[in-house]
PDB file of C-alpha atoms and ligand atoms in Angstrom:
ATOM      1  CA  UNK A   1      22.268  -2.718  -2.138  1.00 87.00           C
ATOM      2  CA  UNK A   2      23.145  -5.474   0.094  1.00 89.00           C
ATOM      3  CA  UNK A   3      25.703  -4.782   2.683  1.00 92.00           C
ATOM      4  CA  UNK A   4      29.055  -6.990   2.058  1.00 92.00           C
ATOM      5  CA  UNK A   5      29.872  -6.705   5.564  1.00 94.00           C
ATOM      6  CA  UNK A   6      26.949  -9.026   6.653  1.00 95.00           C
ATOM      7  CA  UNK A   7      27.575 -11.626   3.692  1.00 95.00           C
ATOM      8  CA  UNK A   8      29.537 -14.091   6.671  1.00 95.00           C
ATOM      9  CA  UNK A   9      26.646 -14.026   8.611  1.00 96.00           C
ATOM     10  CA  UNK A  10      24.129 -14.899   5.724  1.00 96.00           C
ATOM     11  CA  UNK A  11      26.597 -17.199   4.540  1.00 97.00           C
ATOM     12  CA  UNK A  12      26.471 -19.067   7.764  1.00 96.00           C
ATOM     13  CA  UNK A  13      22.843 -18.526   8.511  1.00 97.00           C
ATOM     14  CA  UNK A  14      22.144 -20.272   4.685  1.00 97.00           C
ATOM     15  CA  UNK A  15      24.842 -23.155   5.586  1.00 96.00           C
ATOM     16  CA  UNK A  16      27.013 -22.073   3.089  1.00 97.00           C
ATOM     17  CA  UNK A  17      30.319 -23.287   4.722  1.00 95.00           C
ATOM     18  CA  UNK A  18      32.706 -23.520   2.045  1.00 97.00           C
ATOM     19  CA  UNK A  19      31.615 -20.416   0.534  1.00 97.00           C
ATOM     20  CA  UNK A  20      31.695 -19.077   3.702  1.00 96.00           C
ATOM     21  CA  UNK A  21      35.550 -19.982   4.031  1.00 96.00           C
ATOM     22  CA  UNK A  22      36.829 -19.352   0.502  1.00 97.00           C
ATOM     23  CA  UNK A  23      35.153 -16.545  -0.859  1.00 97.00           C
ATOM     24  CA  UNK A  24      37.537 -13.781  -0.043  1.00 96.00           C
ATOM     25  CA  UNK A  25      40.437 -15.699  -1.456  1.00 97.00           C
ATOM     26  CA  UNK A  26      38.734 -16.801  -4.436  1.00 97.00           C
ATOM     27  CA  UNK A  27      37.582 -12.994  -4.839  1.00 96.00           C
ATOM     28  CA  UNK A  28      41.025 -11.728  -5.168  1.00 97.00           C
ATOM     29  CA  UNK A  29      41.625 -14.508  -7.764  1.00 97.00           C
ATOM     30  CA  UNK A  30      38.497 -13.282 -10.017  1.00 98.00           C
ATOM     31  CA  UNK A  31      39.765  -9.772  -9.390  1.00 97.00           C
ATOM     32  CA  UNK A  32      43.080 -10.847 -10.905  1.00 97.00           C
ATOM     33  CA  UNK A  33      41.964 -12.620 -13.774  1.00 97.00           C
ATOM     34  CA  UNK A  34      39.340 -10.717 -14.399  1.00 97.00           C
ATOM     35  CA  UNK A  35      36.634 -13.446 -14.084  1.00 98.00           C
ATOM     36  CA  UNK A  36      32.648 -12.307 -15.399  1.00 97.00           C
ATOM     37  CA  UNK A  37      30.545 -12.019 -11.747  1.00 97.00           C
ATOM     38  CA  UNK A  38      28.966 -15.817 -13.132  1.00 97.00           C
ATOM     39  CA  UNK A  39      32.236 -17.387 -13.171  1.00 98.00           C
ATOM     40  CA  UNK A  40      32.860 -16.660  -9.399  1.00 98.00           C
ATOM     41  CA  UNK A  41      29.248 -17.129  -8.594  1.00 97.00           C
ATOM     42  CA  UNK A  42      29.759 -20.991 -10.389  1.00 98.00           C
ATOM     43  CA  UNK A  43      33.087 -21.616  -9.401  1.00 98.00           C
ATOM     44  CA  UNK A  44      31.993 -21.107  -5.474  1.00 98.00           C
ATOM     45  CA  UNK A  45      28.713 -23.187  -6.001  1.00 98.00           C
ATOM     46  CA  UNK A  46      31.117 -26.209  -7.603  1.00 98.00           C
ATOM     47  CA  UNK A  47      33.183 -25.439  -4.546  1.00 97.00           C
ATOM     48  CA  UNK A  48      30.315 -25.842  -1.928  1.00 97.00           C
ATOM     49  CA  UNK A  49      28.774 -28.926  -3.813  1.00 97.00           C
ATOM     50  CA  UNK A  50      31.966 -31.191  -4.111  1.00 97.00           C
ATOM     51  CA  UNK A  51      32.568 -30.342  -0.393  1.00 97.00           C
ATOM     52  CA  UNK A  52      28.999 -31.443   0.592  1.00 96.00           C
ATOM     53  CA  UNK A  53      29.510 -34.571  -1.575  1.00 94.00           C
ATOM     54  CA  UNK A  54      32.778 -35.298   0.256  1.00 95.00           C
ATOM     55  CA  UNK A  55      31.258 -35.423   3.632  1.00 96.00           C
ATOM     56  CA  UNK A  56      28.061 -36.816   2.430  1.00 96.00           C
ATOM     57  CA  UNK A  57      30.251 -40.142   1.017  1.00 96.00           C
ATOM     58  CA  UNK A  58      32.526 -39.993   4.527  1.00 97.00           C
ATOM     59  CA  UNK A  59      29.273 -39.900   6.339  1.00 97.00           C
ATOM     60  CA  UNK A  60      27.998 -42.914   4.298  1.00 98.00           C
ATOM     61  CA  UNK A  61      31.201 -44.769   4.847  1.00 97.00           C
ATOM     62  CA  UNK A  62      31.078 -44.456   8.493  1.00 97.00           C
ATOM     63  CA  UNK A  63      27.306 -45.510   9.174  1.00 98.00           C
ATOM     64  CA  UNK A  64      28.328 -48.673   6.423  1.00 98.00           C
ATOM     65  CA  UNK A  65      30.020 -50.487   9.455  1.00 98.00           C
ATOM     66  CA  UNK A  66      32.035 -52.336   6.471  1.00 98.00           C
ATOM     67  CA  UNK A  67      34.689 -54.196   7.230  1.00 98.00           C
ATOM     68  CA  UNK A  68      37.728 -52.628   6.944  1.00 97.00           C
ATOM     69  CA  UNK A  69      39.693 -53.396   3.908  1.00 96.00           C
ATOM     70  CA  UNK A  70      37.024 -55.970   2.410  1.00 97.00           C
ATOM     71  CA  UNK A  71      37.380 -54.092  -0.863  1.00 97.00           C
ATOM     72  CA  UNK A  72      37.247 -55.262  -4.269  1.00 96.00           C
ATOM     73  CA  UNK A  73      40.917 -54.120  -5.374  1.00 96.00           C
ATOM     74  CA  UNK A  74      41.826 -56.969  -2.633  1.00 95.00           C
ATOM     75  CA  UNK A  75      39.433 -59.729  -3.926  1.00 95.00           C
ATOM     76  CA  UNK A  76      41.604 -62.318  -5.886  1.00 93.00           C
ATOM     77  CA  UNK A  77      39.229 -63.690  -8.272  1.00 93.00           C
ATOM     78  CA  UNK A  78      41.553 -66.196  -9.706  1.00 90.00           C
ATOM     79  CA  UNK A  79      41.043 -68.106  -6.453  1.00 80.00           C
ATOM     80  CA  UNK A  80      37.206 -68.727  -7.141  1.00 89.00           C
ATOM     81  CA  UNK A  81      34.577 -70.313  -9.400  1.00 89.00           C
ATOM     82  CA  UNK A  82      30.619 -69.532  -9.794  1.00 89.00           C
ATOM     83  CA  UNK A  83      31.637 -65.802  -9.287  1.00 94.00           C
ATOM     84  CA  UNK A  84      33.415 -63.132 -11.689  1.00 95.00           C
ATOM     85  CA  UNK A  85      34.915 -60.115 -11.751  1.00 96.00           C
ATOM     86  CA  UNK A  86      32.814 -58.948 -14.368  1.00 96.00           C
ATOM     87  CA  UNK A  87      29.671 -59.763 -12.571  1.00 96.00           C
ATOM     88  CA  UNK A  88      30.688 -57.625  -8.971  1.00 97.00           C
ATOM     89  CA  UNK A  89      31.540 -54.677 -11.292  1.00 97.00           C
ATOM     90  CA  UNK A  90      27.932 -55.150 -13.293  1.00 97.00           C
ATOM     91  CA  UNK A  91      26.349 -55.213  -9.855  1.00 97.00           C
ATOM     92  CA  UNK A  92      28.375 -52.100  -9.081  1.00 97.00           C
ATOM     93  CA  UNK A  93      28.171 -49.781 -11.861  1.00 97.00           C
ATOM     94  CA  UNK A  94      24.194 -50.583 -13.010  1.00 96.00           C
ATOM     95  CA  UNK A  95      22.830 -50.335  -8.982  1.00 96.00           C
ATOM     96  CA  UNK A  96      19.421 -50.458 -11.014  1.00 96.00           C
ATOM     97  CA  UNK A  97      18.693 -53.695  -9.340  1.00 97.00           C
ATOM     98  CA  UNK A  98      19.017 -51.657  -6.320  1.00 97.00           C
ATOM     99  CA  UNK A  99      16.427 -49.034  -6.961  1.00 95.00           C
ATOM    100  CA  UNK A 100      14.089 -51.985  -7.847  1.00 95.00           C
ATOM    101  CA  UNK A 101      14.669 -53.101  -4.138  1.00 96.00           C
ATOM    102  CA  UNK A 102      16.168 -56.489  -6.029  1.00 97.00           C
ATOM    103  CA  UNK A 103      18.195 -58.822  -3.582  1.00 98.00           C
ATOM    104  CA  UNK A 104      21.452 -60.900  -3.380  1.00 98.00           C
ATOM    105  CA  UNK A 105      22.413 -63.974  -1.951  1.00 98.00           C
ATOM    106  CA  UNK A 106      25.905 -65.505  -1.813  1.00 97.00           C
ATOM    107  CA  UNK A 107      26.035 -69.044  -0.844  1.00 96.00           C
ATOM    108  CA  UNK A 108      29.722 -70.865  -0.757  1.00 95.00           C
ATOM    109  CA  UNK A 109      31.572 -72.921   1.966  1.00 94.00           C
ATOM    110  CA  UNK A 110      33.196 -71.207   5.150  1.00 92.00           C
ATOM    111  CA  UNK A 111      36.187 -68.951   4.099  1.00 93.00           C
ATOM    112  CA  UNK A 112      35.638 -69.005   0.301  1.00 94.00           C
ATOM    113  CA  UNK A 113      35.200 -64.815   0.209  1.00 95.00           C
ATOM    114  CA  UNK A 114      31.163 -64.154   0.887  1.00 96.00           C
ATOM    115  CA  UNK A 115      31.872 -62.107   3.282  1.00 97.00           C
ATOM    116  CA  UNK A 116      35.038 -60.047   1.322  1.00 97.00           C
ATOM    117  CA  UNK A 117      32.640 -60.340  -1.550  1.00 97.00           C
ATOM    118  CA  UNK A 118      29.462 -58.591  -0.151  1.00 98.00           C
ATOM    119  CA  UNK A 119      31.682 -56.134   1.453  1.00 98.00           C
ATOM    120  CA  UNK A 120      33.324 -55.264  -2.183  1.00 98.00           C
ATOM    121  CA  UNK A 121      30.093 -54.506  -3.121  1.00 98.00           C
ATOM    122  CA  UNK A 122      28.789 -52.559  -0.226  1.00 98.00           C
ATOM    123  CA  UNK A 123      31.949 -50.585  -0.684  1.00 98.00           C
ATOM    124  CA  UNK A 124      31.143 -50.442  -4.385  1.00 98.00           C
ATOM    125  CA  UNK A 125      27.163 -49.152  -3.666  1.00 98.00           C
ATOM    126  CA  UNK A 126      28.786 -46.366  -1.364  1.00 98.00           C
ATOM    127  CA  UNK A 127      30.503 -44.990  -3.458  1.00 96.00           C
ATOM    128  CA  UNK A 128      28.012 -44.899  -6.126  1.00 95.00           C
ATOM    129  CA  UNK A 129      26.014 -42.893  -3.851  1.00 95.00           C
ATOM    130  CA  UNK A 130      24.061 -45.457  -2.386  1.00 97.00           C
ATOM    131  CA  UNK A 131      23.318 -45.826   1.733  1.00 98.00           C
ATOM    132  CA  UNK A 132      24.309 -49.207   2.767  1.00 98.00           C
ATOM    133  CA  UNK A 133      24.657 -51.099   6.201  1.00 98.00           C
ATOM    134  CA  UNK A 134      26.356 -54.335   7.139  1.00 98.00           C
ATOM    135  CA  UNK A 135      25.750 -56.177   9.910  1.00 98.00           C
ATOM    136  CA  UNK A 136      26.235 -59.986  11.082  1.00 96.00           C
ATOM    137  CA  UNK A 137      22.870 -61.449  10.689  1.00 95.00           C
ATOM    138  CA  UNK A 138      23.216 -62.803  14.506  1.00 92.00           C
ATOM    139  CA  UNK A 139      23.829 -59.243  15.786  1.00 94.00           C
ATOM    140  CA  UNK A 140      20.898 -57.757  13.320  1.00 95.00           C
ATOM    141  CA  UNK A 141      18.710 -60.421  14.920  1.00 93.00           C
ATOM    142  CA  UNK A 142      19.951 -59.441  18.357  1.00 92.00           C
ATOM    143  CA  UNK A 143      19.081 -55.676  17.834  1.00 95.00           C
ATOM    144  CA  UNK A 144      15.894 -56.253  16.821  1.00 95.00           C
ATOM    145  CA  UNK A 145      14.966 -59.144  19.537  1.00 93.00           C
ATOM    146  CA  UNK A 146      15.855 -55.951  22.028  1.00 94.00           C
ATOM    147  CA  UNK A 147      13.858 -54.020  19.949  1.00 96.00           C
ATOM    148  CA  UNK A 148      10.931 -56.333  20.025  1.00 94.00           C
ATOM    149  CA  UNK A 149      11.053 -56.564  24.019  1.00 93.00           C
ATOM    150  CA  UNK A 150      10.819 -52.987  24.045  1.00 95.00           C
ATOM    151  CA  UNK A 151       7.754 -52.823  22.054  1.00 95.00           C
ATOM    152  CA  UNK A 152       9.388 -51.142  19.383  1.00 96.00           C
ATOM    153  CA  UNK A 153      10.527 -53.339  16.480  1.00 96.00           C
ATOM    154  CA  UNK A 154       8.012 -51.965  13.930  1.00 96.00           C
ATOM    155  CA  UNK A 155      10.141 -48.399  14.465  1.00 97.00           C
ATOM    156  CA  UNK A 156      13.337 -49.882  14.327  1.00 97.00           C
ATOM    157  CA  UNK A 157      12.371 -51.800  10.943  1.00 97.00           C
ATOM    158  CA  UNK A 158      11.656 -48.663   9.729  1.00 97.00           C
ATOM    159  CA  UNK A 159      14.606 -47.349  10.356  1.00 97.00           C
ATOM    160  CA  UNK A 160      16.514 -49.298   8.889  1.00 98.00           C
ATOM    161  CA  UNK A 161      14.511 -48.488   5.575  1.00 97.00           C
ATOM    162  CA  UNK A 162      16.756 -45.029   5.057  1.00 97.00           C
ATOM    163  CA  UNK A 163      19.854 -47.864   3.690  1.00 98.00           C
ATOM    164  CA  UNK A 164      18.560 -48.894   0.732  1.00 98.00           C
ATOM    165  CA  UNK A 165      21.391 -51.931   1.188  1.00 98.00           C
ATOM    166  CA  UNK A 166      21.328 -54.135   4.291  1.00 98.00           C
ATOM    167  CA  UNK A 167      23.809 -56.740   4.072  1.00 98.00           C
ATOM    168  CA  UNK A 168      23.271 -59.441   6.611  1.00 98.00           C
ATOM    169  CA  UNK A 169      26.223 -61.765   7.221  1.00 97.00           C
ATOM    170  CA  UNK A 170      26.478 -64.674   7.416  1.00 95.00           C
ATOM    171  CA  UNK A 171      22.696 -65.827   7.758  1.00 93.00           C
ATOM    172  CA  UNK A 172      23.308 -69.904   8.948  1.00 84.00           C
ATOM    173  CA  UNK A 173      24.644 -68.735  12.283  1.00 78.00           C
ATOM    174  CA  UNK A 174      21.529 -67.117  13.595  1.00 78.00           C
ATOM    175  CA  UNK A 175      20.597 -69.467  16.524  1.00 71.00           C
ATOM    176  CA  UNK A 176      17.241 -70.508  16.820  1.00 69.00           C
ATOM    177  CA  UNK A 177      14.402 -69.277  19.574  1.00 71.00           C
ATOM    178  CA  UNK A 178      10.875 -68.655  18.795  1.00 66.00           C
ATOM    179  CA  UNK A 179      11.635 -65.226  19.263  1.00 69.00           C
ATOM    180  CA  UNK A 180      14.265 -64.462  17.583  1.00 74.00           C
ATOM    181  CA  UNK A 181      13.581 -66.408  14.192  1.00 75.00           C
ATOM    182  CA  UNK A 182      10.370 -64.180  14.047  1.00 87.00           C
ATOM    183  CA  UNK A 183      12.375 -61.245  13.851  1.00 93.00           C
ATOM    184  CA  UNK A 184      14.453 -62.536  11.572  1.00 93.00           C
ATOM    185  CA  UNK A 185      11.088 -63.750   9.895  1.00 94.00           C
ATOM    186  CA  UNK A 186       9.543 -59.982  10.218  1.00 95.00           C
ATOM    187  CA  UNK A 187      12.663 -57.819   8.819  1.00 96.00           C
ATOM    188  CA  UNK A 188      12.878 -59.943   5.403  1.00 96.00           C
ATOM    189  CA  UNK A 189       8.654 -59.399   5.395  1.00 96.00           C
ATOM    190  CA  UNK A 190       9.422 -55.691   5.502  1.00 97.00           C
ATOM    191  CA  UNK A 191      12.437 -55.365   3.238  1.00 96.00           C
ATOM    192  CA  UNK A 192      10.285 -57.525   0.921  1.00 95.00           C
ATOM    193  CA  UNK A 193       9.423 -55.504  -2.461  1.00 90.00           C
ATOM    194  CA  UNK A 194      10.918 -52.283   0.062  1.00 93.00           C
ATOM    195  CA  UNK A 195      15.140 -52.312   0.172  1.00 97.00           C
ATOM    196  CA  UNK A 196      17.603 -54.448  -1.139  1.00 98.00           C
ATOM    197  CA  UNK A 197      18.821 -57.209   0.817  1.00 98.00           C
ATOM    198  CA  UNK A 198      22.181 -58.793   0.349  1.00 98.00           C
ATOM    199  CA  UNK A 199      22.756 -62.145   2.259  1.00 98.00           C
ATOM    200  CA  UNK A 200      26.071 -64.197   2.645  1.00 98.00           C
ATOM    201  CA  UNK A 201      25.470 -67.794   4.257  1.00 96.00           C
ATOM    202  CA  UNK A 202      27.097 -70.806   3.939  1.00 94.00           C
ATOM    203  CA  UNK A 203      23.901 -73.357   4.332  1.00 93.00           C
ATOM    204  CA  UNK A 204      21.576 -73.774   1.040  1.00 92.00           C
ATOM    205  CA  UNK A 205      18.165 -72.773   1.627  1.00 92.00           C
ATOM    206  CA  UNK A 206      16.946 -77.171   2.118  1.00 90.00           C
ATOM    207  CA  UNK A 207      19.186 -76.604   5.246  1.00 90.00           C
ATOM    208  CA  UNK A 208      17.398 -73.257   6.817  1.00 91.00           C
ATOM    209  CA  UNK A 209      14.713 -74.658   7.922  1.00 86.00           C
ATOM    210  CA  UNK A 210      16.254 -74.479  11.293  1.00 84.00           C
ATOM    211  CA  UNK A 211      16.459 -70.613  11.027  1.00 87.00           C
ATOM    212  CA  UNK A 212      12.629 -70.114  11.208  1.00 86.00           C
ATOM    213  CA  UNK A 213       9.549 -71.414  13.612  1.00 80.00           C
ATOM    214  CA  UNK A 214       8.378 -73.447  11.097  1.00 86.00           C
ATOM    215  CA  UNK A 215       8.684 -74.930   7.749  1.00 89.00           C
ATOM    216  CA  UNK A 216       6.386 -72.543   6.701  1.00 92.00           C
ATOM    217  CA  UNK A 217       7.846 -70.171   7.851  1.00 91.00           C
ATOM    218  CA  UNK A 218      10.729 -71.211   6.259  1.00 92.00           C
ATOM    219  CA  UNK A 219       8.954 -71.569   2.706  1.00 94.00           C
ATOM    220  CA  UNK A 220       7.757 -67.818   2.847  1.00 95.00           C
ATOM    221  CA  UNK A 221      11.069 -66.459   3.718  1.00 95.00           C
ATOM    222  CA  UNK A 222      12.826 -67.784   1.070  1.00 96.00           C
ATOM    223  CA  UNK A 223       9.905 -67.290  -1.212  1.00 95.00           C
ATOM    224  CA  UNK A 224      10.056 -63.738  -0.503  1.00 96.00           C
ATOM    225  CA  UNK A 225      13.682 -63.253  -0.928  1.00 96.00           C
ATOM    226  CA  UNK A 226      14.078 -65.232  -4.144  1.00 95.00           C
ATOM    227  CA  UNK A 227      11.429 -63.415  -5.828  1.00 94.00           C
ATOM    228  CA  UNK A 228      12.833 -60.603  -7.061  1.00 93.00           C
ATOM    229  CA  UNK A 229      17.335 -61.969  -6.114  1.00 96.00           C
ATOM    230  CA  UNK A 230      20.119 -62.788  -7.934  1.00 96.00           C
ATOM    231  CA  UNK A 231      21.541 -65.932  -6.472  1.00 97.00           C
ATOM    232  CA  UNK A 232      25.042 -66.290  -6.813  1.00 96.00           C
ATOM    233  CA  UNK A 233      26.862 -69.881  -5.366  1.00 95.00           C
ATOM    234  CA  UNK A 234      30.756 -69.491  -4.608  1.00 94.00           C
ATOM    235  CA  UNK A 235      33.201 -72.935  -5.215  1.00 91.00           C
ATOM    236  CA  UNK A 236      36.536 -73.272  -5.156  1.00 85.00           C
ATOM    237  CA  UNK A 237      38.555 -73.638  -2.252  1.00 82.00           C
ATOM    238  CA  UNK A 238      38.476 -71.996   1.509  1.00 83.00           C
ATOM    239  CA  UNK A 239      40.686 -68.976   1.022  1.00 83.00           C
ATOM    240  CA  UNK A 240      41.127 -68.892   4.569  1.00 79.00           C
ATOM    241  CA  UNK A 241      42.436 -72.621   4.447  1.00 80.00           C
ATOM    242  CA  UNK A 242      44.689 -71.747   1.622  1.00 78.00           C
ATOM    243  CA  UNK A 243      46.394 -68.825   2.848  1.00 78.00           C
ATOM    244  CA  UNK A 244      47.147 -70.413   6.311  1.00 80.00           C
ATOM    245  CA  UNK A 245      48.767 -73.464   4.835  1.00 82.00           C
ATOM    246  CA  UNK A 246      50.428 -70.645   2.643  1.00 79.00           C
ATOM    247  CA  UNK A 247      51.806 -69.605   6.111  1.00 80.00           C
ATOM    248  CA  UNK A 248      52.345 -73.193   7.603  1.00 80.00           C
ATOM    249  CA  UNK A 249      54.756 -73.938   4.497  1.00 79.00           C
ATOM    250  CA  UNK A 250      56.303 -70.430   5.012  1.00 76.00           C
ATOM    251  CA  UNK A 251      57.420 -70.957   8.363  1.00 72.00           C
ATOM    252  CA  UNK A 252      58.452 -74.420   8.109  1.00 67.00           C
TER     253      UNK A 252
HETATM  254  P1  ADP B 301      33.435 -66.477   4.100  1.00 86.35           P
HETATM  255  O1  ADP B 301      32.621 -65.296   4.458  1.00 86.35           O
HETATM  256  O2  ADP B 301      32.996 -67.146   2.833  1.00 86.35           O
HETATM  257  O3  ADP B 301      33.562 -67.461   5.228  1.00 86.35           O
HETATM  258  P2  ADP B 301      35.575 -64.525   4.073  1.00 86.35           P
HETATM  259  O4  ADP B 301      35.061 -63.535   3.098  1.00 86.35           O
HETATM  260  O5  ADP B 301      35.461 -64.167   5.504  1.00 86.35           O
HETATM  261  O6  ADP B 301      34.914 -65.959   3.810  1.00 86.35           O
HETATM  262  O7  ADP B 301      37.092 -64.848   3.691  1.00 86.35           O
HETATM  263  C1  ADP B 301      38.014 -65.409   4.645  1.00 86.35           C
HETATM  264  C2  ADP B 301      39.300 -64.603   4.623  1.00 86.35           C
HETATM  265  O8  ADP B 301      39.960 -64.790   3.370  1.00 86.35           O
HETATM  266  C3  ADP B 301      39.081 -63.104   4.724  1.00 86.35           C
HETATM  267  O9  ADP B 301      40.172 -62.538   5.391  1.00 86.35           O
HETATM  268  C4  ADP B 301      39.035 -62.639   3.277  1.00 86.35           C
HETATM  269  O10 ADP B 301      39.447 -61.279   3.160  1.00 86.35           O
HETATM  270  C5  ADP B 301      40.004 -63.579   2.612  1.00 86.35           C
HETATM  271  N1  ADP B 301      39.595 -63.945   1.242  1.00 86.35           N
HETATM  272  C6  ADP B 301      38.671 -64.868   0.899  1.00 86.35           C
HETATM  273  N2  ADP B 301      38.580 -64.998  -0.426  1.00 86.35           N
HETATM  274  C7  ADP B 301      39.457 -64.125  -0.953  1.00 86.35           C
HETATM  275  C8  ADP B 301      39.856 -63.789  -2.278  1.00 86.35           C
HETATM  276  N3  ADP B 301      39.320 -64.419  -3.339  1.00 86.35           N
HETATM  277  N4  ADP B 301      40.788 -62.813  -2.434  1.00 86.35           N
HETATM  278  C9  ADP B 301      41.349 -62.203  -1.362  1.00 86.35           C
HETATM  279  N5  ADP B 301      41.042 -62.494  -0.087  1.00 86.35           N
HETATM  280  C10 ADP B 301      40.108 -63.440   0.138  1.00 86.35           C
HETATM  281 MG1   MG B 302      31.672 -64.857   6.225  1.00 86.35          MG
END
């Protein structure tokens, strides 16, 4: 028979941590009530899984880089047209568009809620299970114009294939070199048909021209992330205007 002394030690060595901490206490409770060997044997595997799911969904939070707070419950959809509630939540709670690699793109004027709105969803995706990262588009390009230099932006497009969401922020501001519109050029190649891409900007796609080399360019960027996209266009008014003459009048 196996010896019960050792069990810490091949608890540890098989990574069962939260077995490994509860179950002495949990054996007394079995004792007490009497509990068949399976039900302690399942109740310490549920035990061990919802801890590992915990961490897994803190660990996802943290390498999300959301913005803090962006979340849906604070999205106030009576201040905006073209979008609905019910559409975020579809998004949300069928991520099959997801799977399918399927993009997003949320055009509106400065301050309507693109950003707050791709966030809600990120936050959404993450908690559904689902790797995501958010960047500003300016900084992605950045990182991967460094990465280029180095000689090593076919490894860091690959990496960022393990989030099966990339939301890029804000896509109008990118400035324009040679060099760094090809990267931008080269990570929506890859992602094509490969990861989901969501995109906030606040230019329609006659006015990007200026965000690639060429019009060409230009024409197979946009023909690669429309193919497969929802496309959803945000009116109303700035939010951001709103709420600061909110505070103007306030304070007056
Ligand atoms: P955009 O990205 O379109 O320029 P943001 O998402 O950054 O706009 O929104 C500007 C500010 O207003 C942010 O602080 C955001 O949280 C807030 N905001 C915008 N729209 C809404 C909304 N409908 N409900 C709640 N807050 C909003
Ligand atoms: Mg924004």
């Amino acid at each position: 028979m196996a010896n019960v002394a050792a069990l810490p030690i091949m608890l540890k060595s098989l990574r069962l941590a939260c077995i490994g901490t509860h179950w002495q206490t949990l054996a007394k409770k079995a004792t007490a009530e009497r509990w068949v060997p399976e039900h302690y044997l399942a109740e310490l595997c549920a035990m061990e899984l919802a801890t590992r799911e915990d961490k897994r969904l803190q660990r996802y939070h943290k390498e999300s880089g959301l913005p803090p707070g962006k979340t849906l419950a604070s999205f106030d959809f009576s201040a905006l047209e073209g979008v609905s509630l019910q559409q975020i939540n579809a998004l949300i709670q069928n991520p099959h568009w997801v799977e399918q690699g399927e993009n997003l793109l949320l055009f509106g004027a400065s301050g309507i809620g693109k950003t707050h709105l791709a966030s809600s969803i990120g936050y959404g995706l993450v908690e559904a299970g689902i790797r995501v990262k958010f960047s500003s588009a300016t900084h992605m390009v950045q990182e991967l114009q460094q990465a280029k230099q180095n000689l090593g932006l076919a490894e860091a497009l690959v990496k960022l294939d393990k989030f099966t969401v990339l939301i890029l922020d804000d896509l109008g501001y990118v400035k324009k070199t040679a060099q760094e519109t090809s990267v931008l050029f080269e990570l929506i190649a890859h992602r094509y048909e490969r990861g989901t891409l969501i995109i906030t900007s606040n230019q329609a796609f006659k006015d990007w021209d200026h965000l690639f080399d060429d019009s060409i360019m230009t024409v197979a960027a946009i023909d690669r992330l429309v193919h497969h996209a929802t496309i959803m266009n945000c009116e109303g008014e700035s939010y951001r205007r709103k709420a600061s003459l909110k505070r103007m009048a306030s304070t007056q």
